[in-house]
XYZ file of C-alpha atoms in Angstrom:
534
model
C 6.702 -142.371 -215.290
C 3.856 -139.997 -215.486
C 4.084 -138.082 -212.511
C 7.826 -137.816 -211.981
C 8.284 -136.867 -215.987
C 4.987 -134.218 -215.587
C 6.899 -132.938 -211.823
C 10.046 -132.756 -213.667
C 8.643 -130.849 -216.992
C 6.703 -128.052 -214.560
C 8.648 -127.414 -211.577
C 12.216 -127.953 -213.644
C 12.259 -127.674 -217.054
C 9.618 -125.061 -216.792
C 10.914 -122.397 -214.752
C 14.509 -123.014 -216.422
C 13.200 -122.312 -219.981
C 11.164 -119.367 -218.890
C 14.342 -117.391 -216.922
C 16.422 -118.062 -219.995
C 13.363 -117.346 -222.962
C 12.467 -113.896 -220.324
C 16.613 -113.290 -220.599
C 17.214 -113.777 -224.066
C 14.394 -112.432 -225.726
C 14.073 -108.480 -225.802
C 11.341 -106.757 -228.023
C 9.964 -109.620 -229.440
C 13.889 -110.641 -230.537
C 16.162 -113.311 -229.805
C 19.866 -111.693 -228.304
C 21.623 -114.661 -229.102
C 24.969 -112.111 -229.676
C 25.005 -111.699 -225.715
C 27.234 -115.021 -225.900
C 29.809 -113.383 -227.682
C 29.598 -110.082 -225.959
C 29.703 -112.148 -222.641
C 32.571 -114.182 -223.584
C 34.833 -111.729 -225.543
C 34.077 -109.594 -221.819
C 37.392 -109.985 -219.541
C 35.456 -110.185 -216.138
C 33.483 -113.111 -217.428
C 36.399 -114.870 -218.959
C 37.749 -114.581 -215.230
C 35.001 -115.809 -213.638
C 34.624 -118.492 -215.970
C 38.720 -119.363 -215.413
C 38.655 -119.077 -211.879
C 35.303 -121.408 -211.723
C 36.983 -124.268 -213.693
C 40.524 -123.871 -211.717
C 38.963 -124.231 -208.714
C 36.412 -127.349 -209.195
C 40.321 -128.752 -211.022
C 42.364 -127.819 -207.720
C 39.429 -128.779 -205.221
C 39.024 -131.708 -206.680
C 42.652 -133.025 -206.805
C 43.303 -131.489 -203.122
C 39.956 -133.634 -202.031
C 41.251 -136.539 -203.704
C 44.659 -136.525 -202.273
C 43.621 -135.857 -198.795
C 40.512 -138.462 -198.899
C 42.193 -141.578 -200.409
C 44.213 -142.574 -197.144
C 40.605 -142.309 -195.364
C 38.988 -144.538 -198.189
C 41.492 -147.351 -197.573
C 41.479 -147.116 -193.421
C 38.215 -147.321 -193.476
C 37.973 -149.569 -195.914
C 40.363 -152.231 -194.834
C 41.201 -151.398 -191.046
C 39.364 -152.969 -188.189
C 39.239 -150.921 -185.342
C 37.178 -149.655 -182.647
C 34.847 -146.955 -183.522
C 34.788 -147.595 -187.024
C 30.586 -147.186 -188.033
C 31.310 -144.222 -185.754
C 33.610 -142.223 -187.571
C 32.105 -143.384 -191.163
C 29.221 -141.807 -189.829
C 31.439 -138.327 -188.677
C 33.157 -138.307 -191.618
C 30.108 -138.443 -193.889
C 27.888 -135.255 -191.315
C 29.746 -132.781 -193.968
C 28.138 -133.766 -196.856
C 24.471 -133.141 -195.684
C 25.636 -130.091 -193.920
C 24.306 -127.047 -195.768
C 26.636 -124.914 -197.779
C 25.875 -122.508 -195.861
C 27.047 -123.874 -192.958
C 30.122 -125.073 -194.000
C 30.963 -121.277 -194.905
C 30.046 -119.848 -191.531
C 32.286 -123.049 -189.880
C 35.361 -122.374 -192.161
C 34.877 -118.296 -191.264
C 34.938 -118.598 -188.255
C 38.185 -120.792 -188.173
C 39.658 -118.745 -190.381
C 38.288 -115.259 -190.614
C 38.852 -111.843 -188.724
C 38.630 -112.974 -185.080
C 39.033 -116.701 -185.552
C 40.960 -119.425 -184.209
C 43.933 -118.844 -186.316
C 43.606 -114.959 -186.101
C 43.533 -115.017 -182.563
C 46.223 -117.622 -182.125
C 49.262 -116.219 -185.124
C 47.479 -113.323 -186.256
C 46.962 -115.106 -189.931
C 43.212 -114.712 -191.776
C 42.658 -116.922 -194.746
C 39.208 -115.666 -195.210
C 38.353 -114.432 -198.789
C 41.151 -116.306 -199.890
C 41.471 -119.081 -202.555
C 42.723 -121.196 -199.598
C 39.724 -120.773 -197.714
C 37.364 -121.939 -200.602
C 39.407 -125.245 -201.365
C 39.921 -126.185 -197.974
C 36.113 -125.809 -197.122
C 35.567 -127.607 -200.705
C 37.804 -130.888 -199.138
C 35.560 -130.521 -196.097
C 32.417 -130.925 -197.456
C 33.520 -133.877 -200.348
C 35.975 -135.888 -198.376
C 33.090 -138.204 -197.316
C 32.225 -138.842 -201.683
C 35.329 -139.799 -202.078
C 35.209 -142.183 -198.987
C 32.411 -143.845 -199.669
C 32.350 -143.813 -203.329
C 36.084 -145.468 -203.544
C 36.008 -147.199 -199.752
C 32.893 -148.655 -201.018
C 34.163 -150.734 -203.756
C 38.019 -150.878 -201.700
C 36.214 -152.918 -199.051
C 35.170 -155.468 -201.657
C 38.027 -156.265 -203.989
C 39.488 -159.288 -203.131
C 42.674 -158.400 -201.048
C 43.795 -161.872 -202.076
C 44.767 -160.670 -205.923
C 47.229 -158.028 -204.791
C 48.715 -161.092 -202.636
C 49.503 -163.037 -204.983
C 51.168 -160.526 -206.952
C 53.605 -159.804 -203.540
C 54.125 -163.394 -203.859
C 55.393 -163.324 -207.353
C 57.804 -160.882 -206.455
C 56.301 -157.741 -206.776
C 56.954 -155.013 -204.320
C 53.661 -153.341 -202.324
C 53.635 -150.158 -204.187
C 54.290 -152.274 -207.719
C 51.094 -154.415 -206.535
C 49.452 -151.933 -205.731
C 49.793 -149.627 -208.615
C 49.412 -152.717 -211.376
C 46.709 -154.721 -209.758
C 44.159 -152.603 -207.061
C 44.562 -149.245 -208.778
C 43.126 -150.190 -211.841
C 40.364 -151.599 -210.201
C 39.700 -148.588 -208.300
C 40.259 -146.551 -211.259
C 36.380 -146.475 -212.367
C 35.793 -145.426 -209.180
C 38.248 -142.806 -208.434
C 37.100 -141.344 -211.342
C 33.521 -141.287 -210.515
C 34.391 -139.949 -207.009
C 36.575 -137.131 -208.941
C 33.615 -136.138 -211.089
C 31.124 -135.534 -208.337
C 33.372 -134.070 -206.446
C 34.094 -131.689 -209.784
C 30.586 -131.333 -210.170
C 29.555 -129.910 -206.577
C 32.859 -127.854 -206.603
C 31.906 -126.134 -210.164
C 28.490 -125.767 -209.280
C 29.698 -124.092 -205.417
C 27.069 -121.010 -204.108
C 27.027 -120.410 -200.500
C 30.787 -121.444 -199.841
C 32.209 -118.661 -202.183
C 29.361 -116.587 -201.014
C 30.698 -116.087 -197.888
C 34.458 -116.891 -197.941
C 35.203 -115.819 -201.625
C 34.803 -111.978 -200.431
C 34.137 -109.788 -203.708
C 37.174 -110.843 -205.274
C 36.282 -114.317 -206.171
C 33.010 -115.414 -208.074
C 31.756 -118.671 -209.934
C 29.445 -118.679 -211.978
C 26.484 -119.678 -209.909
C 27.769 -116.935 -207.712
C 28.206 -114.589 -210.980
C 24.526 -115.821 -212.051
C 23.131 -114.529 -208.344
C 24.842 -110.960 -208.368
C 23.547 -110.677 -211.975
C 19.883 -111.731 -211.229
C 19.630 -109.955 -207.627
C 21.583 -107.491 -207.474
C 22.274 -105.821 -211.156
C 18.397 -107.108 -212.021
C 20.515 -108.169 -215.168
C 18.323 -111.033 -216.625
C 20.145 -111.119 -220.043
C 23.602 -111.958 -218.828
C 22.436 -114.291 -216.255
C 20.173 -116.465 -218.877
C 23.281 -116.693 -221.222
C 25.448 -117.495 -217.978
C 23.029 -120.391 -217.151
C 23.188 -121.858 -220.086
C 27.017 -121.685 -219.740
C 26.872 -123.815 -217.268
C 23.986 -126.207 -218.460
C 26.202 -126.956 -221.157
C 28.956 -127.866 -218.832
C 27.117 -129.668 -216.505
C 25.821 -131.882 -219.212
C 29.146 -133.048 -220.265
C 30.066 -133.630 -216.383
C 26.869 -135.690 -216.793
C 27.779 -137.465 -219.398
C 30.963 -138.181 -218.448
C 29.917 -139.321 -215.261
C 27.120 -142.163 -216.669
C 29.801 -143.421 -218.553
C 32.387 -144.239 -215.445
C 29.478 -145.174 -213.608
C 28.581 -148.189 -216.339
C 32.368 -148.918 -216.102
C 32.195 -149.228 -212.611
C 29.466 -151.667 -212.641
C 31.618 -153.822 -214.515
C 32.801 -157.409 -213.463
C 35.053 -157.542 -210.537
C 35.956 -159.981 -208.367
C 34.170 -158.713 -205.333
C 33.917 -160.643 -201.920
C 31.977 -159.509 -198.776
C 33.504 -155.846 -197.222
C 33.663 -157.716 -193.588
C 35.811 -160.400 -194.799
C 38.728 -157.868 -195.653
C 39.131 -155.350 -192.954
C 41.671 -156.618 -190.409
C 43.566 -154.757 -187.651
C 46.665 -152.768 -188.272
C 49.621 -154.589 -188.581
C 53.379 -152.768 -188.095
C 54.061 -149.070 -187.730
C 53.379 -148.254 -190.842
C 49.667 -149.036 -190.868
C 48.920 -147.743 -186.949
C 50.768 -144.449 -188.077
C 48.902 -144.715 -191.602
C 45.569 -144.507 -189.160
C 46.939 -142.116 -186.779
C 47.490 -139.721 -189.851
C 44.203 -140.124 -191.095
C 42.291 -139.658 -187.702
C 44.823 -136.493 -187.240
C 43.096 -135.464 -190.838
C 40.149 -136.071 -190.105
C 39.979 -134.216 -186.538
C 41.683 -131.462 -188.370
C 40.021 -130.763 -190.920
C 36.453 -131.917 -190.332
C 36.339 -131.541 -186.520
C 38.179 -128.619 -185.754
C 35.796 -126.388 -188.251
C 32.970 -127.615 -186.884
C 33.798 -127.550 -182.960
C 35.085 -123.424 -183.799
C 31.674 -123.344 -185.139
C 29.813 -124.167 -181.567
C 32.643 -122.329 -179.367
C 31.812 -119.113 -181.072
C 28.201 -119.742 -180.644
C 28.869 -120.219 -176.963
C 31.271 -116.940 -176.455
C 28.251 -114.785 -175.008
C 28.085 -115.120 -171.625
C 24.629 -117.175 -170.578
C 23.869 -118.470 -173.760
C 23.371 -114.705 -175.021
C 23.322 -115.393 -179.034
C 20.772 -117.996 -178.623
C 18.473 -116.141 -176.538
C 19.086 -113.447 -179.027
C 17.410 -115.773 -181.521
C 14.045 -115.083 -179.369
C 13.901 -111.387 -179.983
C 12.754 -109.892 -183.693
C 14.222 -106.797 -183.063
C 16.643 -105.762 -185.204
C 15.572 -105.139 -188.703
C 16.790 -108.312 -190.107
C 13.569 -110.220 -189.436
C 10.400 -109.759 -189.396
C 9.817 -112.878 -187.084
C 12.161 -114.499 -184.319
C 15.002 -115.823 -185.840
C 14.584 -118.755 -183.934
C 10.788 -119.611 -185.660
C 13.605 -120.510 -188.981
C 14.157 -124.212 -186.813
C 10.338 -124.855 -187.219
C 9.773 -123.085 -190.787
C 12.828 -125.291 -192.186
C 11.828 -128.752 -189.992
C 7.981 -128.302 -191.293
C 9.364 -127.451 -195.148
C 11.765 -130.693 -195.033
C 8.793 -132.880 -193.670
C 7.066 -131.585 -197.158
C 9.704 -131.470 -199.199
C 10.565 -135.587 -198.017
C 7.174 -136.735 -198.547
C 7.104 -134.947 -202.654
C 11.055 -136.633 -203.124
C 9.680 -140.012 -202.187
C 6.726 -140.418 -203.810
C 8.379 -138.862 -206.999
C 11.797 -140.600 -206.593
C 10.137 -143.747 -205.282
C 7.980 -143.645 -208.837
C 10.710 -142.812 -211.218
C 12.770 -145.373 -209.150
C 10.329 -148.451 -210.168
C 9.398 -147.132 -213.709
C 13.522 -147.303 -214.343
C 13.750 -151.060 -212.670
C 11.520 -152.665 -215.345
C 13.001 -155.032 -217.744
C 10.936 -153.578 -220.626
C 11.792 -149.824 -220.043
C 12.896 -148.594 -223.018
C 15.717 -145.775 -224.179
C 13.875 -143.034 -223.521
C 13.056 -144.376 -219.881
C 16.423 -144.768 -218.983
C 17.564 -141.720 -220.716
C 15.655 -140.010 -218.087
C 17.849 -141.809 -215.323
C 20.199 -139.129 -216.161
C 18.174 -136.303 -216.442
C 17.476 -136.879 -212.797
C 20.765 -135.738 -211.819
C 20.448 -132.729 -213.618
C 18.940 -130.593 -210.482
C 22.039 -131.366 -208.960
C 23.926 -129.010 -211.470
C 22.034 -126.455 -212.856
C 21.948 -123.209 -211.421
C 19.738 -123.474 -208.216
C 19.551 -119.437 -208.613
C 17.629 -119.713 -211.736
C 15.863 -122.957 -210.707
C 14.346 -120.318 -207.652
C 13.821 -116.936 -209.436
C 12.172 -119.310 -212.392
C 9.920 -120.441 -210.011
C 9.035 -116.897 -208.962
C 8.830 -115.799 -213.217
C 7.021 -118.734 -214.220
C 4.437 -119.809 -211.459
C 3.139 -116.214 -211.085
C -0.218 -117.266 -213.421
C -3.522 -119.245 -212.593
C -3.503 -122.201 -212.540
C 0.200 -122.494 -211.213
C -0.130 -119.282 -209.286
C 2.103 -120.076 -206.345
C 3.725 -117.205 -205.442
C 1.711 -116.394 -202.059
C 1.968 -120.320 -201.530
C 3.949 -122.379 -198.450
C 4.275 -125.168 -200.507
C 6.766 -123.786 -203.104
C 10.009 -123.805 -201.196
C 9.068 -128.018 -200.328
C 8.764 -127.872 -204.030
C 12.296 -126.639 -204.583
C 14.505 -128.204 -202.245
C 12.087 -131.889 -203.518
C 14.193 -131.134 -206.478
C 17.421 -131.606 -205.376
C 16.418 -134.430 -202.793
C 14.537 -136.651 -205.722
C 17.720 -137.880 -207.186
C 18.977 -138.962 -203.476
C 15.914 -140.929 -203.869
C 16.346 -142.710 -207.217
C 19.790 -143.297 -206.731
C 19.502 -144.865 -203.135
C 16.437 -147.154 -204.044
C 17.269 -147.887 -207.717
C 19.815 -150.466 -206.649
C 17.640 -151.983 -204.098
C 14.743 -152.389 -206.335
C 16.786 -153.990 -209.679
C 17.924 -156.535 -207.347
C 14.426 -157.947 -206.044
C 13.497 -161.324 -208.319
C 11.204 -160.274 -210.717
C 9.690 -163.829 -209.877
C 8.472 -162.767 -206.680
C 6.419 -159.969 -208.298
C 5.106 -162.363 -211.643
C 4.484 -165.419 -208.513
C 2.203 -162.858 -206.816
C 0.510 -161.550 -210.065
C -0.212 -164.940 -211.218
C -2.183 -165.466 -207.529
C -4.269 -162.637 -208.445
C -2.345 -159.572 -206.669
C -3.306 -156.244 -208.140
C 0.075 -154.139 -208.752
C -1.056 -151.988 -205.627
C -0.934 -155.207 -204.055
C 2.556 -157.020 -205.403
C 4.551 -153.624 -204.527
C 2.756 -153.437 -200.703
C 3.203 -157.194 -200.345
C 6.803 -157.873 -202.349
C 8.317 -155.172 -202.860
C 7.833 -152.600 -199.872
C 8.782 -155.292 -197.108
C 12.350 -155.202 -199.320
C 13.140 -151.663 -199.668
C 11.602 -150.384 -196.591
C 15.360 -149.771 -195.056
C 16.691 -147.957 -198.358
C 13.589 -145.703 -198.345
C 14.153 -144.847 -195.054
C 17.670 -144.436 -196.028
C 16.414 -142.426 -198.867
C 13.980 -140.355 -196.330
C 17.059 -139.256 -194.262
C 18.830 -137.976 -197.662
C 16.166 -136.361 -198.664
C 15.581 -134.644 -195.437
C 18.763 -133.754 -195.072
C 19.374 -132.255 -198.416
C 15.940 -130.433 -198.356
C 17.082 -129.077 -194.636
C 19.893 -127.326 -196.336
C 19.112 -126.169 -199.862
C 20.048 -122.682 -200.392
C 20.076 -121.604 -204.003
C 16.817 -121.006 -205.039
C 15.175 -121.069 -201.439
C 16.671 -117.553 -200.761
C 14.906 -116.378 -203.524
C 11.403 -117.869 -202.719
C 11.815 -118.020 -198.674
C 8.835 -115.571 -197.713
C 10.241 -113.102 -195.366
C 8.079 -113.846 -192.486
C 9.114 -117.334 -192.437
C 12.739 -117.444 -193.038
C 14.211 -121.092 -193.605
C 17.393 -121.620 -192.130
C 20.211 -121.518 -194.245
C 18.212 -118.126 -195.382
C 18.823 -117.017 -191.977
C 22.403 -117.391 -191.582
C 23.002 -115.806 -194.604
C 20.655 -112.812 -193.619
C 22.768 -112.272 -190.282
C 26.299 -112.679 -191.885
C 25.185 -110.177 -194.241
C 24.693 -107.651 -190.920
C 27.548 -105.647 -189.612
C 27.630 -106.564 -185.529
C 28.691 -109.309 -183.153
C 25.598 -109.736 -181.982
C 24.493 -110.925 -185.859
C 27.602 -112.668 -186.490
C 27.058 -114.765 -183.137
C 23.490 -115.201 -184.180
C 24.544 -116.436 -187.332
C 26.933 -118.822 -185.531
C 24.176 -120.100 -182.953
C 21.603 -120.912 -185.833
C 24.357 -122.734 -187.993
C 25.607 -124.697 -184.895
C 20.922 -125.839 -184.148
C 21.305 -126.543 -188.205
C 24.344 -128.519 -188.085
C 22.963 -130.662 -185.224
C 19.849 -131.212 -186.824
C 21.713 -132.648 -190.220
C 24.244 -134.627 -187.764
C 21.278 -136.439 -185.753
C 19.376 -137.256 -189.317
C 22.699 -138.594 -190.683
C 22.918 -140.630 -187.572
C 19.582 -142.089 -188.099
C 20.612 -142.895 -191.526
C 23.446 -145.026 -190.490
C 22.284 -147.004 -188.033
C 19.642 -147.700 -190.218
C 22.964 -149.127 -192.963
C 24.408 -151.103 -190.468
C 21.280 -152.483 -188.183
C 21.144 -156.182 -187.972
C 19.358 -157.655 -190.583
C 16.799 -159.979 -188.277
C 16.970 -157.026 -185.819
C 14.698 -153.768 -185.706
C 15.412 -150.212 -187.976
């Protein structure tokens, strides 16, 4: 636990406590009556309101749209399946950013449905929900497929058989199984929606802020540290109860439950009803997931001869001082870095948290992983630039802080993709091995590795993924001579100009194929045969 507590306490804790301390304390004085002023002041009540309504409406639209997906994919057999599991799950890794720039240019001024009826539904609430559903539908697919595909269909059977009617069945025997899930789905989905940046960034318009959101224009552009330290810890405090809300349906989940193996329960559709059950869903899904992100690459493509991405070539233009297109290389090289820190941290916290004799403090820190997940990724990156400005930890002038960053948020990715892995290796393996006279170098290279290999490359594709797209804090650290990019989509959509706003739309469209191929990757490596190669 060393290293991952000692990462965790200087590139995490660290920065946070120094943005807040340099925020709260003026003259040597504690301003601990900023909460009040802050929350007796009307604009931050609405910010705070609209913040919560929308993580409450996002996350009810999400769940009502994904649950027909979590069953057909759960319990329907049909050609193409693994296919469109992986599809539906591409617009989760997808940066934020890129999910903004899909959804405006569906749905802002000369998009799809602009050009079609004349409507816009950019910087509207619409516009944020819907791109909210896009980018959770797949957590709520695989967090309540996952366990769907394993309850035993035979329970709800025998309740038909006793007279019940489907919907009775269904209601009084599979949806209170599901119900620890459901509610873990609904949680995450809460927690991502609360916590949204580049999404209301770039849809929300001026009229509609969250806090993270509120937290950047504070820090950035009003330089007003003060208001965004008290902000921060705003949402710190909610994010905690999130957290804590979340371990707790998380331990009910693991509960008993008569599970049997997922590939014994999906069967083809049978009657109408179920074909036009899957027929609605695939209609939702190409819809909603598709249609966003095929807009996406058409506008890309609207210059004749490829013009926007040989645009990406040229530095001229005063938004750069590099060719946009050196981003693809900056961001590939960063991810590489940022992987390598997640694993070796993740992989370490990961093992400490398997052992039978870990004690509470040990696995208190299970759930202080997540935590990077929620807080403020703004003050996470101008903390970075506040606190590491001294010798020894100095590394403002230094590549490797942005790999530190986005290693933050793909760490937990890590844990929580290996932990399960590792707690169910026999622990008799590793005491057979020690008692031959393996070192524990030895027992993990030997026992353990040959194990987990597949769920830490599993873990490497989440990590790279995540690190690929991290936004928050990178745009505050992201030298300007070597622009990541996510910080270069945002930089052209902040341009006036077609030739920007294509730009923009030909560097999300090289970012959202790099995420799709690494999420690829990822799933063949889930469903390769097990005697067969990664």
């Amino acid at each position: 636990m060393a290293l991952p507590v000692a990462f965790f306490a200087v590139f995490f804790a660290y920065p946070v406590a120094a943005i807040v301390r340099r925020g709260l304390r003026v003259d040597g004085a504690w301003q601990f009556g900023r909460f009040a002023d802050l929350l007796g002041d009307q604009g931050i009540r609405h910010v705070l309101w609209f913040t919560t309504w929308q993580a409450l409406a996002s996350t009810a639209l999400t769940l009502l749209i994904a649950l027909p997906g979590a069953y057909v994919l759960a319990r329907f057999d049909f050609p193409g399946r693994q296919v469109l599991r992986a599809v539906v799950t591409v617009p989760f890794v997808l940066p934020t950013v890129v999910v903004g720039t899909a959804f405006l240019a569906l749905l802002g001024h000369g998009g799809l449905l602009d050009q079609l009826w004349g409507v816009r539904l950019d910087t509207t609430v619409w516009a944020i929900l819907l791109a909210h559903v896009f980018f959770n539908y797949a957590v709520v697919v695989r967090t309540v497929g996952g366990l769907w595909a394993q309850l035993d269909p035979r329970q709800e059977e025998a309740a038909r058989m006793l007279g019940a009617s489907p919907l009775t069945a269904w209601r009084k025997v599979t949806l209170p199984a599901l119900a620890p899930a459901v509610a873990a789905a609904a949680l995450i989905v809460f927690l991502f929606t609360f916590t949204s940046f580049g999404i209301v960034q770039i849809l929300g318009g001026p009229a509609f802020s969250t806090l993270e959101v509120e937290i950047y224009r504070q820090t950035s552009e009003i330089f007003d540290l003060s208001t965004a330290a008290v902000l921060t810890l705003v949402q710190f405090a909610a994010v905690g109860a999130i957290l804590a809300v979340h371990a707790w349906t998380v331990r009910r989940r693991e509960s008993a439950l008569k599970l049997v193996d997922a590939a014994l329960t999906a069967r083809r559709p049978r009657g109408a009803g179920q074909w036009a059950l899957l027929a609605g869903v695939l209609a939702t899904i190409a819809l909603l997931l598709l249609l966003p992100l095929a807009v996406l690459v058409q506008r890309s493509l609207t210059a004749p001869g490829f013009g926007y991405y040989r645009a990406l070539t040229d530095p001229d233009g005063g938004v750069f001082l590099v060719a946009p297109i050196t981003a693809i290389g900056t961001s590939l090289a960063y991810a590489a870095a940022a992987t390598a820190i997640a694993l070796v941290i993740g992989s370490l916290a990961a093992a400490a948290l398997t052992r039978r004799d870990a004690g509470r403090l040990v696995r208190g820190f299970d759930a202080l992983l997540m935590l990077p997940l929620g807080v403020s990724a703004v003050t996470v990156g101008f903390g970075f630039l506040i606190a590491l400005d001294k010798p020894p930890l100095d590394l403002r002038q230094s590549w490797i802080l942005v790999p530190l960053a986005q290693a933050l948020v793909g760490v937990p990715f890590v844990v929580r993709t290996m932990l399960p892995v590792l707690r169910a290796v026999d622990v008799r393996l590793r005491e057979a091995a020690a008692v031959l006279g393996a070192s524990p170098w030895r027992v993990w290279r030997e026992v353990d590795l040959p194990m987990v290999r597949r769920a830490l490359l599993v873990a490497a594709g989440f990590a790279f993924a995540v690190s690929l797209g991290e936004f928050g804090a990178t745009v505050f650290i992201a030298r300007p001579d070597n622009p990541t990019l996510p910080v270069a989509v945002a930089r052209l959509l902040s341009r006036p100009g077609d030739l920007n706003y294509g730009q923009a739309m030909a560097l999300s469209t090289i970012l959202m194929l790099v995420c799709a191929v690494a999420l690829l990757l990822l799933e063949r490596l889930r469903t390769a045969d097990r005697s067969g190669e990664f």
